[in-house]
PDB file of C-alpha atoms in Angstrom:
ATOM      1  CA  MET A   5     -12.001 -18.649 -48.983  1.00 75.00           C
ATOM      2  CA  VAL A   6      -9.267 -18.158 -46.301  1.00 85.00           C
ATOM      3  CA  VAL A   7      -5.947 -19.262 -45.041  1.00 91.00           C
ATOM      4  CA  SER A   8      -7.376 -21.431 -42.262  1.00 92.00           C
ATOM      5  CA  ASP A   9      -4.539 -21.269 -39.824  1.00 95.00           C
ATOM      6  CA  GLN A  10      -4.532 -17.472 -39.959  1.00 96.00           C
ATOM      7  CA  ILE A  11      -8.320 -17.168 -39.474  1.00 96.00           C
ATOM      8  CA  LYS A  12      -8.261 -19.732 -36.635  1.00 96.00           C
ATOM      9  CA  GLN A  13      -5.714 -17.448 -34.961  1.00 97.00           C
ATOM     10  CA  VAL A  14      -8.091 -14.586 -35.298  1.00 97.00           C
ATOM     11  CA  PHE A  15     -11.027 -16.322 -33.772  1.00 98.00           C
ATOM     12  CA  LEU A  16      -8.841 -17.930 -30.993  1.00 97.00           C
ATOM     13  CA  ASN A  17      -7.656 -14.469 -29.970  1.00 95.00           C
ATOM     14  CA  LEU A  18     -11.211 -13.033 -30.000  1.00 97.00           C
ATOM     15  CA  LEU A  19     -12.516 -15.922 -28.071  1.00 97.00           C
ATOM     16  CA  THR A  20      -9.633 -15.638 -25.529  1.00 93.00           C
ATOM     17  CA  ASN A  21     -10.211 -11.955 -25.058  1.00 93.00           C
ATOM     18  CA  ALA A  22     -13.976 -12.471 -24.515  1.00 95.00           C
ATOM     19  CA  ALA A  23     -13.218 -15.136 -21.974  1.00 93.00           C
ATOM     20  CA  ASP A  24     -10.713 -12.956 -20.227  1.00 90.00           C
ATOM     21  CA  ALA A  25     -13.385 -10.088 -20.061  1.00 90.00           C
ATOM     22  CA  CYS A  26     -15.864 -12.290 -18.352  1.00 91.00           C
ATOM     23  CA  HIS A  27     -13.270 -13.849 -15.978  1.00 84.00           C
ATOM     24  CA  GLU A  28     -13.816 -11.694 -12.864  1.00 77.00           C
ATOM     25  CA  ARG A  29     -17.460 -11.420 -12.624  1.00 78.00           C
ATOM     26  CA  GLY A  30     -18.650 -14.180 -14.724  1.00 81.00           C
ATOM     27  CA  GLY A  31     -20.440 -13.786 -18.027  1.00 91.00           C
ATOM     28  CA  VAL A  32     -21.510 -15.344 -21.285  1.00 95.00           C
ATOM     29  CA  VAL A  33     -19.643 -15.660 -24.663  1.00 97.00           C
ATOM     30  CA  THR A  34     -21.829 -16.047 -27.787  1.00 97.00           C
ATOM     31  CA  VAL A  35     -20.693 -16.918 -31.204  1.00 98.00           C
ATOM     32  CA  SER A  36     -22.993 -16.529 -34.154  1.00 98.00           C
ATOM     33  CA  THR A  37     -22.611 -16.656 -37.936  1.00 98.00           C
ATOM     34  CA  ARG A  38     -24.539 -15.272 -40.815  1.00 97.00           C
ATOM     35  CA  GLN A  39     -24.213 -14.324 -44.514  1.00 95.00           C
ATOM     36  CA  GLU A  40     -24.470 -10.690 -45.457  1.00 92.00           C
ATOM     37  CA  ASN A  41     -24.712 -10.284 -49.074  1.00 91.00           C
ATOM     38  CA  ASP A  42     -21.251 -11.498 -50.485  1.00 92.00           C
ATOM     39  CA  ARG A  43     -19.644 -11.789 -47.077  1.00 95.00           C
ATOM     40  CA  VAL A  44     -19.737 -14.114 -44.138  1.00 96.00           C
ATOM     41  CA  ALA A  45     -20.145 -12.479 -40.675  1.00 97.00           C
ATOM     42  CA  VAL A  46     -18.815 -14.071 -37.504  1.00 98.00           C
ATOM     43  CA  THR A  47     -19.786 -12.394 -34.355  1.00 98.00           C
ATOM     44  CA  ILE A  48     -18.236 -12.999 -30.915  1.00 98.00           C
ATOM     45  CA  GLN A  49     -20.126 -11.194 -28.173  1.00 98.00           C
ATOM     46  CA  ASP A  50     -19.458 -11.226 -24.460  1.00 97.00           C
ATOM     47  CA  THR A  51     -21.160  -9.873 -21.293  1.00 96.00           C
ATOM     48  CA  GLY A  52     -17.804  -8.948 -19.740  1.00 93.00           C
ATOM     49  CA  VAL A  53     -16.279  -5.770 -18.553  1.00 91.00           C
ATOM     50  CA  GLY A  54     -16.300  -3.946 -21.892  1.00 92.00           C
ATOM     51  CA  ILE A  55     -13.980  -1.484 -23.248  1.00 92.00           C
ATOM     52  CA  LYS A  56     -13.900   2.230 -22.197  1.00 92.00           C
ATOM     53  CA  PRO A  57     -14.677   4.680 -25.006  1.00 94.00           C
ATOM     54  CA  SER A  58     -11.352   6.517 -24.489  1.00 93.00           C
ATOM     55  CA  GLU A  59      -9.530   3.129 -25.402  1.00 92.00           C
ATOM     56  CA  MET A  60     -11.705   2.250 -28.406  1.00 93.00           C
ATOM     57  CA  GLY A  61      -9.507   4.058 -30.833  1.00 92.00           C
ATOM     58  CA  HIS A  62      -6.346   2.174 -29.651  1.00 92.00           C
ATOM     59  CA  ILE A  63      -7.428  -1.421 -29.473  1.00 91.00           C
ATOM     60  CA  PHE A  64      -5.986  -2.372 -32.858  1.00 92.00           C
ATOM     61  CA  ARG A  65      -2.509  -0.806 -32.071  1.00 90.00           C
ATOM     62  CA  PRO A  66       0.431  -3.090 -31.435  1.00 88.00           C
ATOM     63  CA  PHE A  67       1.283  -3.539 -27.724  1.00 84.00           C
ATOM     64  CA  PHE A  68      -1.870  -1.885 -26.555  1.00 84.00           C
ATOM     65  CA  SER A  69      -3.950  -3.788 -23.873  1.00 81.00           C
ATOM     66  CA  THR A  70      -7.080  -2.953 -21.999  1.00 74.00           C
ATOM     67  CA  LYS A  71      -6.386  -5.639 -19.479  1.00 72.00           C
ATOM     68  CA  ALA A  72      -5.582  -4.535 -15.827  1.00 64.00           C
ATOM     69  CA  GLU A  73      -2.857  -6.982 -15.537  1.00 62.00           C
ATOM     70  CA  VAL A  74      -0.096  -7.295 -18.101  1.00 56.00           C
ATOM     71  CA  LYS A  75      -1.381 -10.683 -19.830  1.00 64.00           C
ATOM     72  CA  GLY A  76       0.106 -11.442 -23.117  1.00 66.00           C
ATOM     73  CA  THR A  77       1.836  -8.998 -25.510  1.00 71.00           C
ATOM     74  CA  GLY A  78      -0.905  -6.740 -26.487  1.00 80.00           C
ATOM     75  CA  LEU A  79      -0.337  -7.902 -30.146  1.00 86.00           C
ATOM     76  CA  GLY A  80      -3.484 -10.151 -30.522  1.00 90.00           C
ATOM     77  CA  LEU A  81      -5.944  -7.585 -31.829  1.00 94.00           C
ATOM     78  CA  SER A  82      -3.311  -5.868 -33.962  1.00 94.00           C
ATOM     79  CA  VAL A  83      -2.312  -9.174 -35.646  1.00 95.00           C
ATOM     80  CA  SER A  84      -5.862 -10.310 -36.023  1.00 96.00           C
ATOM     81  CA  TYR A  85      -6.631  -6.898 -37.764  1.00 96.00           C
ATOM     82  CA  GLY A  86      -3.872  -7.335 -40.081  1.00 96.00           C
ATOM     83  CA  ILE A  87      -4.962 -10.943 -40.996  1.00 97.00           C
ATOM     84  CA  VAL A  88      -8.471  -9.868 -41.587  1.00 97.00           C
ATOM     85  CA  LYS A  89      -7.434  -6.947 -43.768  1.00 96.00           C
ATOM     86  CA  LYS A  90      -5.123  -9.376 -45.782  1.00 95.00           C
ATOM     87  CA  HIS A  91      -8.214 -11.421 -46.521  1.00 95.00           C
ATOM     88  CA  HIS A  92     -10.018  -8.240 -47.702  1.00 94.00           C
ATOM     89  CA  GLY A  93     -12.349  -8.334 -44.768  1.00 95.00           C
ATOM     90  CA  GLU A  94     -13.022  -6.059 -41.775  1.00 96.00           C
ATOM     91  CA  ILE A  95     -13.487  -6.319 -37.924  1.00 97.00           C
ATOM     92  CA  LEU A  96     -16.258  -4.242 -36.413  1.00 97.00           C
ATOM     93  CA  VAL A  97     -16.332  -3.640 -32.596  1.00 97.00           C
ATOM     94  CA  GLU A  98     -19.049  -2.303 -30.326  1.00 97.00           C
ATOM     95  CA  SER A  99     -18.721  -2.076 -26.493  1.00 96.00           C
ATOM     96  CA  GLN A 100     -20.226  -0.665 -23.328  1.00 95.00           C
ATOM     97  CA  PRO A 101     -18.205  -0.476 -20.245  1.00 94.00           C
ATOM     98  CA  GLY A 102     -19.808  -2.853 -17.549  1.00 91.00           C
ATOM     99  CA  GLU A 103     -22.011  -4.501 -20.207  1.00 94.00           C
ATOM    100  CA  GLY A 104     -19.748  -6.290 -22.736  1.00 95.00           C
ATOM    101  CA  THR A 105     -18.143  -6.195 -26.251  1.00 97.00           C
ATOM    102  CA  THR A 106     -19.175  -7.497 -29.597  1.00 98.00           C
ATOM    103  CA  PHE A 107     -16.574  -8.130 -32.387  1.00 98.00           C
ATOM    104  CA  THR A 108     -17.788  -8.952 -35.748  1.00 98.00           C
ATOM    105  CA  VAL A 109     -15.379 -10.267 -38.484  1.00 98.00           C
ATOM    106  CA  LEU A 110     -16.698  -9.846 -42.054  1.00 97.00           C
ATOM    107  CA  LEU A 111     -14.887 -11.877 -44.768  1.00 96.00           C
ATOM    108  CA  PRO A 112     -15.681 -12.042 -48.499  1.00 94.00           C
ATOM    109  CA  ILE A 113     -17.017 -15.212 -49.894  1.00 91.00           C
ATOM    110  CA  LYS A 114     -14.723 -15.904 -53.010  1.00 74.00           C
ATOM    111  CA  SER A 115     -13.906 -18.812 -55.249  1.00 53.00           C
ATOM    112  CA  THR A 116     -10.557 -20.695 -54.973  1.00 49.00           C
ATOM    113  CA  GLU A 117      -9.086 -18.745 -57.969  1.00 53.00           C
ATOM    114  CA  GLU A 118     -10.104 -15.375 -56.420  1.00 55.00           C
ATOM    115  CA  LYS A 119      -8.544 -16.446 -53.055  1.00 52.00           C
ATOM    116  CA  ALA A 120      -5.276 -17.178 -54.577  1.00 54.00           C
ATOM    117  CA  SER A 121      -4.972 -13.953 -56.368  1.00 59.00           C
ATOM    118  CA  ALA A 122      -6.359 -11.897 -53.457  1.00 54.00           C
ATOM    119  CA  LEU A 123      -3.799 -13.315 -50.849  1.00 56.00           C
ATOM    120  CA  GLU A 124      -0.722 -12.772 -53.215  1.00 58.00           C
TER     121      GLU A 124
END
């Protein structure tokens, strides 16, 4: 159970970033879902430019951007990270420069009562 508008914001941001990563040379964005024990996993994978290893430790920081041009505010991943953490989830990222990036959002599966108390 989630606050739908907040989770929509997370996925919209991840999809926009994936599309931007594929913009220059084309590419493919793949979305998949699965259940992992008591969590749902949503994976957004692209075959875009990837993220440099030196930048990986900074991608969830406010105002940090890996994009060559200043596009947006650099807050998308930071806000998304906060939303997912508030929902007691996590965001995992794997990337290879020149090959693409995979973001996996893991969210707990909870009842309505558990959701209400978890988000307070």
